[in-house]
Amino acid sequence: MPAHEKINYVEYPTRDLPATKAFFQTVFSWRFTDYGPDYAAFADEGLDGGFFSAEMSARSDNGSALIVFYSAQLEDTLTKVEAAGGEIVKPIFSFPGGRRFHFVEPGGNEFAVWSEPDGQ
């Protein structure tokens, strides 16, 4: 049951719904439920949500919120992102508490992946 007044769902635009779905299926093993030709939902991925066809995309440099994934093997995840057609827009860098990189998936949306600092 959804928690009262807690974040429950996230929706993202995508310029290419089939490419976005294929990317997330390949890299993160997501499964989608299609609701017509212009919307696909995902569930059980830490936060439920969906992608809708649009001529826009979500990028942090335009003020969008940034969804950040966790990876225990940051370099391996970066390799998977690139192999599936993701564009690395910020290579791996350190920040207080860990390391991360940012990528843009084929539908134009920016996401990030973080991990613990080296040696942990």
Short mmCIF file of N, CA and C in Angstrom, two decimals:
data_model
loop_
_atom_site.label_atom_id
_atom_site.label_comp_id
_atom_site.label_asym_id
_atom_site.label_seq_id
_atom_site.Cartn_x
_atom_site.Cartn_y
_atom_site.Cartn_z
N MET A 1 0.83 -1.17 0.00
CA MET A 1 0.00 0.00 0.00
C MET A 1 0.88 1.24 0.00
N PRO A 2 0.58 2.23 -0.82
CA PRO A 2 1.39 3.46 -0.85
C PRO A 2 1.41 4.15 0.51
N ALA A 3 2.56 4.72 0.85
CA ALA A 3 2.71 5.44 2.11
C ALA A 3 2.13 6.84 1.96
N HIS A 4 1.39 7.26 2.96
CA HIS A 4 0.74 8.57 2.96
C HIS A 4 1.78 9.68 2.84
N GLU A 5 1.62 10.54 1.86
CA GLU A 5 2.42 11.74 1.62
C GLU A 5 3.91 11.45 1.42
N LYS A 6 4.22 10.32 0.81
CA LYS A 6 5.59 9.95 0.45
C LYS A 6 5.69 9.85 -1.06
N ILE A 7 6.87 10.04 -1.59
CA ILE A 7 7.05 9.91 -3.04
C ILE A 7 6.64 8.50 -3.45
N ASN A 8 5.83 8.42 -4.50
CA ASN A 8 5.26 7.14 -4.89
C ASN A 8 5.57 6.75 -6.32
N TYR A 9 5.80 7.72 -7.21
CA TYR A 9 5.89 7.41 -8.63
C TYR A 9 6.64 8.54 -9.32
N VAL A 10 7.36 8.21 -10.37
CA VAL A 10 8.09 9.22 -11.14
C VAL A 10 7.77 9.00 -12.62
N GLU A 11 7.60 10.09 -13.37
CA GLU A 11 7.37 9.99 -14.81
C GLU A 11 8.41 10.83 -15.54
N TYR A 12 8.89 10.27 -16.63
CA TYR A 12 9.89 10.91 -17.46
C TYR A 12 9.40 11.01 -18.90
N PRO A 13 9.70 12.12 -19.55
CA PRO A 13 9.45 12.19 -21.00
C PRO A 13 10.53 11.39 -21.71
N THR A 14 10.28 11.00 -22.94
CA THR A 14 11.31 10.39 -23.77
C THR A 14 11.04 10.72 -25.23
N ARG A 15 12.10 11.02 -25.94
CA ARG A 15 11.98 11.30 -27.37
C ARG A 15 11.85 10.03 -28.19
N ASP A 16 12.20 8.87 -27.59
CA ASP A 16 12.18 7.61 -28.31
C ASP A 16 11.81 6.50 -27.34
N LEU A 17 10.54 6.25 -27.16
CA LEU A 17 10.06 5.28 -26.17
C LEU A 17 10.62 3.88 -26.41
N PRO A 18 10.61 3.34 -27.63
CA PRO A 18 11.19 2.00 -27.82
C PRO A 18 12.67 1.93 -27.45
N ALA A 19 13.44 2.96 -27.80
CA ALA A 19 14.87 2.96 -27.47
C ALA A 19 15.10 3.08 -25.97
N THR A 20 14.30 3.89 -25.31
CA THR A 20 14.41 4.03 -23.86
C THR A 20 14.11 2.70 -23.17
N LYS A 21 13.03 2.04 -23.59
CA LYS A 21 12.69 0.75 -23.01
C LYS A 21 13.80 -0.27 -23.24
N ALA A 22 14.31 -0.35 -24.45
CA ALA A 22 15.37 -1.31 -24.77
C ALA A 22 16.61 -1.04 -23.93
N PHE A 23 16.96 0.23 -23.76
CA PHE A 23 18.13 0.59 -22.96
C PHE A 23 17.98 0.09 -21.53
N PHE A 24 16.88 0.41 -20.87
CA PHE A 24 16.70 0.03 -19.47
C PHE A 24 16.52 -1.48 -19.31
N GLN A 25 15.95 -2.15 -20.30
CA GLN A 25 15.86 -3.61 -20.26
C GLN A 25 17.25 -4.22 -20.33
N THR A 26 18.10 -3.68 -21.20
CA THR A 26 19.45 -4.22 -21.39
C THR A 26 20.36 -3.94 -20.20
N VAL A 27 20.40 -2.69 -19.76
CA VAL A 27 21.36 -2.30 -18.72
C VAL A 27 20.91 -2.73 -17.33
N PHE A 28 19.65 -2.52 -16.99
CA PHE A 28 19.18 -2.72 -15.63
C PHE A 28 18.15 -3.86 -15.48
N SER A 29 17.87 -4.58 -16.57
CA SER A 29 16.92 -5.71 -16.57
C SER A 29 15.50 -5.30 -16.15
N TRP A 30 15.11 -4.08 -16.50
CA TRP A 30 13.76 -3.62 -16.19
C TRP A 30 12.73 -4.33 -17.07
N ARG A 31 11.53 -4.44 -16.55
CA ARG A 31 10.38 -4.93 -17.30
C ARG A 31 9.37 -3.80 -17.37
N PHE A 32 8.69 -3.73 -18.49
CA PHE A 32 7.74 -2.64 -18.72
C PHE A 32 6.35 -3.19 -18.99
N THR A 33 5.36 -2.40 -18.62
CA THR A 33 3.98 -2.63 -18.99
C THR A 33 3.56 -1.47 -19.88
N ASP A 34 3.16 -1.77 -21.10
CA ASP A 34 2.74 -0.73 -22.03
C ASP A 34 1.28 -0.36 -21.79
N TYR A 35 1.02 0.94 -21.80
CA TYR A 35 -0.33 1.47 -21.71
C TYR A 35 -0.54 2.33 -22.96
N GLY A 36 -0.83 1.67 -24.06
CA GLY A 36 -0.94 2.35 -25.34
C GLY A 36 0.43 2.55 -25.96
N PRO A 37 0.47 3.18 -27.13
CA PRO A 37 1.74 3.33 -27.85
C PRO A 37 2.67 4.40 -27.29
N ASP A 38 2.18 5.24 -26.38
CA ASP A 38 2.97 6.39 -25.93
C ASP A 38 3.30 6.39 -24.45
N TYR A 39 3.10 5.25 -23.76
CA TYR A 39 3.40 5.20 -22.32
C TYR A 39 3.81 3.79 -21.94
N ALA A 40 4.89 3.70 -21.15
CA ALA A 40 5.35 2.42 -20.62
C ALA A 40 5.71 2.61 -19.16
N ALA A 41 5.20 1.74 -18.30
CA ALA A 41 5.44 1.82 -16.87
C ALA A 41 6.44 0.77 -16.43
N PHE A 42 7.18 1.10 -15.37
CA PHE A 42 8.08 0.13 -14.74
C PHE A 42 7.72 0.07 -13.26
N ALA A 43 8.04 -1.07 -12.64
CA ALA A 43 7.73 -1.26 -11.22
C ALA A 43 8.84 -2.06 -10.56
N ASP A 44 8.89 -1.98 -9.24
CA ASP A 44 9.85 -2.75 -8.44
C ASP A 44 11.30 -2.45 -8.79
N GLU A 45 11.60 -1.20 -9.09
CA GLU A 45 12.96 -0.80 -9.44
C GLU A 45 13.51 0.22 -8.44
N GLY A 46 13.02 0.17 -7.23
CA GLY A 46 13.39 1.13 -6.21
C GLY A 46 12.34 2.23 -6.09
N LEU A 47 11.78 2.62 -7.21
CA LEU A 47 10.68 3.57 -7.29
C LEU A 47 9.91 3.24 -8.56
N ASP A 48 8.62 3.10 -8.47
CA ASP A 48 7.81 2.83 -9.66
C ASP A 48 7.70 4.09 -10.50
N GLY A 49 7.47 3.91 -11.79
CA GLY A 49 7.32 5.07 -12.66
C GLY A 49 6.99 4.68 -14.07
N GLY A 50 7.21 5.63 -14.97
CA GLY A 50 6.93 5.38 -16.36
C GLY A 50 7.59 6.41 -17.26
N PHE A 51 7.58 6.10 -18.55
CA PHE A 51 8.08 6.99 -19.59
C PHE A 51 6.93 7.29 -20.54
N PHE A 52 6.83 8.55 -20.97
CA PHE A 52 5.81 8.94 -21.93
C PHE A 52 6.48 9.61 -23.13
N SER A 53 5.94 9.37 -24.30
CA SER A 53 6.48 9.95 -25.52
C SER A 53 6.30 11.46 -25.49
N ALA A 54 7.38 12.18 -25.81
CA ALA A 54 7.36 13.64 -25.81
C ALA A 54 8.52 14.16 -26.64
N GLU A 55 8.48 15.41 -26.98
CA GLU A 55 9.58 16.04 -27.72
C GLU A 55 10.60 16.66 -26.79
N MET A 56 10.50 16.38 -25.50
CA MET A 56 11.41 16.94 -24.52
C MET A 56 12.13 15.82 -23.80
N SER A 57 13.08 16.20 -22.96
CA SER A 57 13.78 15.23 -22.13
C SER A 57 14.17 15.90 -20.82
N ALA A 58 14.56 15.11 -19.84
CA ALA A 58 14.91 15.62 -18.52
C ALA A 58 16.43 15.66 -18.36
N ARG A 59 16.97 16.86 -18.21
CA ARG A 59 18.41 17.04 -18.04
C ARG A 59 18.64 17.97 -16.85
N SER A 60 19.62 17.65 -16.03
CA SER A 60 19.87 18.46 -14.84
C SER A 60 20.32 19.88 -15.19
N ASP A 61 20.99 20.06 -16.33
CA ASP A 61 21.41 21.41 -16.70
C ASP A 61 20.24 22.29 -17.12
N ASN A 62 19.05 21.69 -17.30
CA ASN A 62 17.83 22.45 -17.58
C ASN A 62 16.94 22.53 -16.35
N GLY A 63 17.45 22.10 -15.20
CA GLY A 63 16.69 22.21 -13.97
C GLY A 63 15.91 20.98 -13.57
N SER A 64 16.05 19.88 -14.30
CA SER A 64 15.31 18.67 -13.96
C SER A 64 15.89 18.01 -12.71
N ALA A 65 15.03 17.32 -11.98
CA ALA A 65 15.51 16.47 -10.90
C ALA A 65 16.36 15.35 -11.52
N LEU A 66 17.29 14.83 -10.75
CA LEU A 66 18.19 13.79 -11.24
C LEU A 66 17.96 12.51 -10.44
N ILE A 67 17.59 11.44 -11.12
CA ILE A 67 17.47 10.12 -10.50
C ILE A 67 18.87 9.51 -10.49
N VAL A 68 19.28 8.99 -9.33
CA VAL A 68 20.62 8.43 -9.16
C VAL A 68 20.48 6.96 -8.77
N PHE A 69 21.07 6.08 -9.59
CA PHE A 69 21.11 4.65 -9.31
C PHE A 69 22.30 4.34 -8.41
N TYR A 70 22.25 3.21 -7.73
CA TYR A 70 23.39 2.70 -6.98
C TYR A 70 23.97 1.51 -7.71
N SER A 71 25.30 1.38 -7.69
CA SER A 71 25.98 0.22 -8.25
C SER A 71 27.13 -0.20 -7.34
N ALA A 72 27.22 -1.48 -7.03
CA ALA A 72 28.34 -2.01 -6.27
C ALA A 72 29.58 -2.14 -7.15
N GLN A 73 29.40 -2.07 -8.48
CA GLN A 73 30.50 -2.21 -9.44
C GLN A 73 30.38 -1.09 -10.48
N LEU A 74 30.81 0.10 -10.10
CA LEU A 74 30.58 1.30 -10.89
C LEU A 74 31.13 1.19 -12.31
N GLU A 75 32.36 0.73 -12.45
CA GLU A 75 32.97 0.63 -13.79
C GLU A 75 32.22 -0.35 -14.67
N ASP A 76 31.76 -1.45 -14.10
CA ASP A 76 30.99 -2.43 -14.87
C ASP A 76 29.67 -1.83 -15.35
N THR A 77 29.02 -1.07 -14.49
CA THR A 77 27.77 -0.43 -14.88
C THR A 77 28.01 0.60 -15.97
N LEU A 78 29.09 1.37 -15.87
CA LEU A 78 29.43 2.34 -16.91
C LEU A 78 29.62 1.64 -18.25
N THR A 79 30.31 0.51 -18.25
CA THR A 79 30.53 -0.25 -19.48
C THR A 79 29.20 -0.71 -20.07
N LYS A 80 28.28 -1.18 -19.24
CA LYS A 80 26.97 -1.62 -19.71
C LYS A 80 26.17 -0.46 -20.30
N VAL A 81 26.24 0.70 -19.64
CA VAL A 81 25.54 1.89 -20.13
C VAL A 81 26.04 2.25 -21.53
N GLU A 82 27.36 2.30 -21.69
CA GLU A 82 27.93 2.64 -23.00
C GLU A 82 27.57 1.60 -24.06
N ALA A 83 27.66 0.33 -23.72
CA ALA A 83 27.37 -0.74 -24.68
C ALA A 83 25.92 -0.71 -25.15
N ALA A 84 25.02 -0.21 -24.31
CA ALA A 84 23.60 -0.16 -24.66
C ALA A 84 23.21 1.15 -25.35
N GLY A 85 24.19 2.00 -25.64
CA GLY A 85 23.89 3.24 -26.37
C GLY A 85 23.77 4.47 -25.51
N GLY A 86 24.08 4.37 -24.22
CA GLY A 86 24.07 5.54 -23.35
C GLY A 86 25.30 6.41 -23.61
N GLU A 87 25.12 7.72 -23.45
CA GLU A 87 26.22 8.67 -23.62
C GLU A 87 26.68 9.13 -22.25
N ILE A 88 27.95 8.95 -21.94
CA ILE A 88 28.50 9.41 -20.67
C ILE A 88 28.72 10.92 -20.78
N VAL A 89 28.00 11.68 -19.95
CA VAL A 89 28.11 13.14 -20.00
C VAL A 89 28.97 13.69 -18.87
N LYS A 90 29.19 12.91 -17.82
CA LYS A 90 30.14 13.23 -16.75
C LYS A 90 30.83 11.93 -16.38
N PRO A 91 32.10 11.77 -16.79
CA PRO A 91 32.82 10.54 -16.44
C PRO A 91 32.91 10.38 -14.91
N ILE A 92 33.34 9.20 -14.49
CA ILE A 92 33.43 8.91 -13.06
C ILE A 92 34.24 9.99 -12.35
N PHE A 93 33.64 10.51 -11.27
CA PHE A 93 34.31 11.51 -10.44
C PHE A 93 33.99 11.22 -8.98
N SER A 94 34.85 11.72 -8.10
CA SER A 94 34.65 11.55 -6.66
C SER A 94 33.83 12.70 -6.11
N PHE A 95 33.06 12.40 -5.09
CA PHE A 95 32.32 13.40 -4.34
C PHE A 95 32.32 12.95 -2.89
N PRO A 96 32.01 13.82 -1.95
CA PRO A 96 32.01 13.37 -0.55
C PRO A 96 31.06 12.18 -0.37
N GLY A 97 31.62 11.06 0.01
CA GLY A 97 30.81 9.87 0.24
C GLY A 97 30.86 8.84 -0.86
N GLY A 98 31.52 9.13 -1.99
CA GLY A 98 31.57 8.12 -3.03
C GLY A 98 32.10 8.60 -4.36
N ARG A 99 31.71 7.87 -5.41
CA ARG A 99 32.08 8.18 -6.79
C ARG A 99 30.83 8.02 -7.63
N ARG A 100 30.77 8.74 -8.75
CA ARG A 100 29.62 8.59 -9.63
C ARG A 100 29.92 9.06 -11.03
N PHE A 101 29.00 8.72 -11.94
CA PHE A 101 29.04 9.24 -13.30
C PHE A 101 27.62 9.56 -13.72
N HIS A 102 27.49 10.42 -14.75
CA HIS A 102 26.19 10.78 -15.31
C HIS A 102 26.12 10.28 -16.74
N PHE A 103 24.94 9.88 -17.17
CA PHE A 103 24.75 9.43 -18.55
C PHE A 103 23.42 9.92 -19.08
N VAL A 104 23.30 9.93 -20.40
CA VAL A 104 22.05 10.23 -21.08
C VAL A 104 21.65 8.98 -21.84
N GLU A 105 20.43 8.52 -21.59
CA GLU A 105 19.93 7.33 -22.28
C GLU A 105 19.43 7.73 -23.67
N PRO A 106 19.19 6.77 -24.57
CA PRO A 106 18.85 7.08 -25.96
C PRO A 106 17.62 7.97 -26.15
N GLY A 107 16.73 8.05 -25.18
CA GLY A 107 15.57 8.92 -25.27
C GLY A 107 15.85 10.36 -24.85
N GLY A 108 17.09 10.64 -24.40
CA GLY A 108 17.49 12.00 -24.08
C GLY A 108 17.53 12.37 -22.61
N ASN A 109 17.19 11.46 -21.70
CA ASN A 109 17.14 11.78 -20.28
C ASN A 109 18.45 11.49 -19.58
N GLU A 110 18.80 12.38 -18.66
CA GLU A 110 20.03 12.23 -17.87
C GLU A 110 19.73 11.48 -16.58
N PHE A 111 20.62 10.57 -16.22
CA PHE A 111 20.59 9.85 -14.96
C PHE A 111 22.01 9.78 -14.44
N ALA A 112 22.20 9.34 -13.20
CA ALA A 112 23.53 9.17 -12.62
C ALA A 112 23.59 7.81 -11.93
N VAL A 113 24.80 7.34 -11.71
CA VAL A 113 25.05 6.10 -10.97
C VAL A 113 26.16 6.39 -9.98
N TRP A 114 25.96 5.97 -8.73
CA TRP A 114 26.97 6.20 -7.70
C TRP A 114 27.40 4.89 -7.06
N SER A 115 28.56 4.94 -6.38
CA SER A 115 29.09 3.83 -5.62
C SER A 115 29.91 4.39 -4.47
N GLU A 116 30.33 3.52 -3.57
CA GLU A 116 31.17 3.94 -2.46
C GLU A 116 32.53 4.41 -2.97
N PRO A 117 33.29 5.09 -2.09
CA PRO A 117 34.65 5.49 -2.50
C PRO A 117 35.49 4.25 -2.80
N ASP A 118 36.56 4.43 -3.58
CA ASP A 118 37.48 3.32 -3.86
C ASP A 118 37.92 2.66 -2.58
N GLY A 119 38.03 1.34 -2.60
CA GLY A 119 38.54 0.61 -1.46
C GLY A 119 37.49 0.24 -0.43
N GLN A 120 36.23 0.51 -0.71
CA GLN A 120 35.19 0.15 0.27
C GLN A 120 34.27 -0.89 -0.32
#
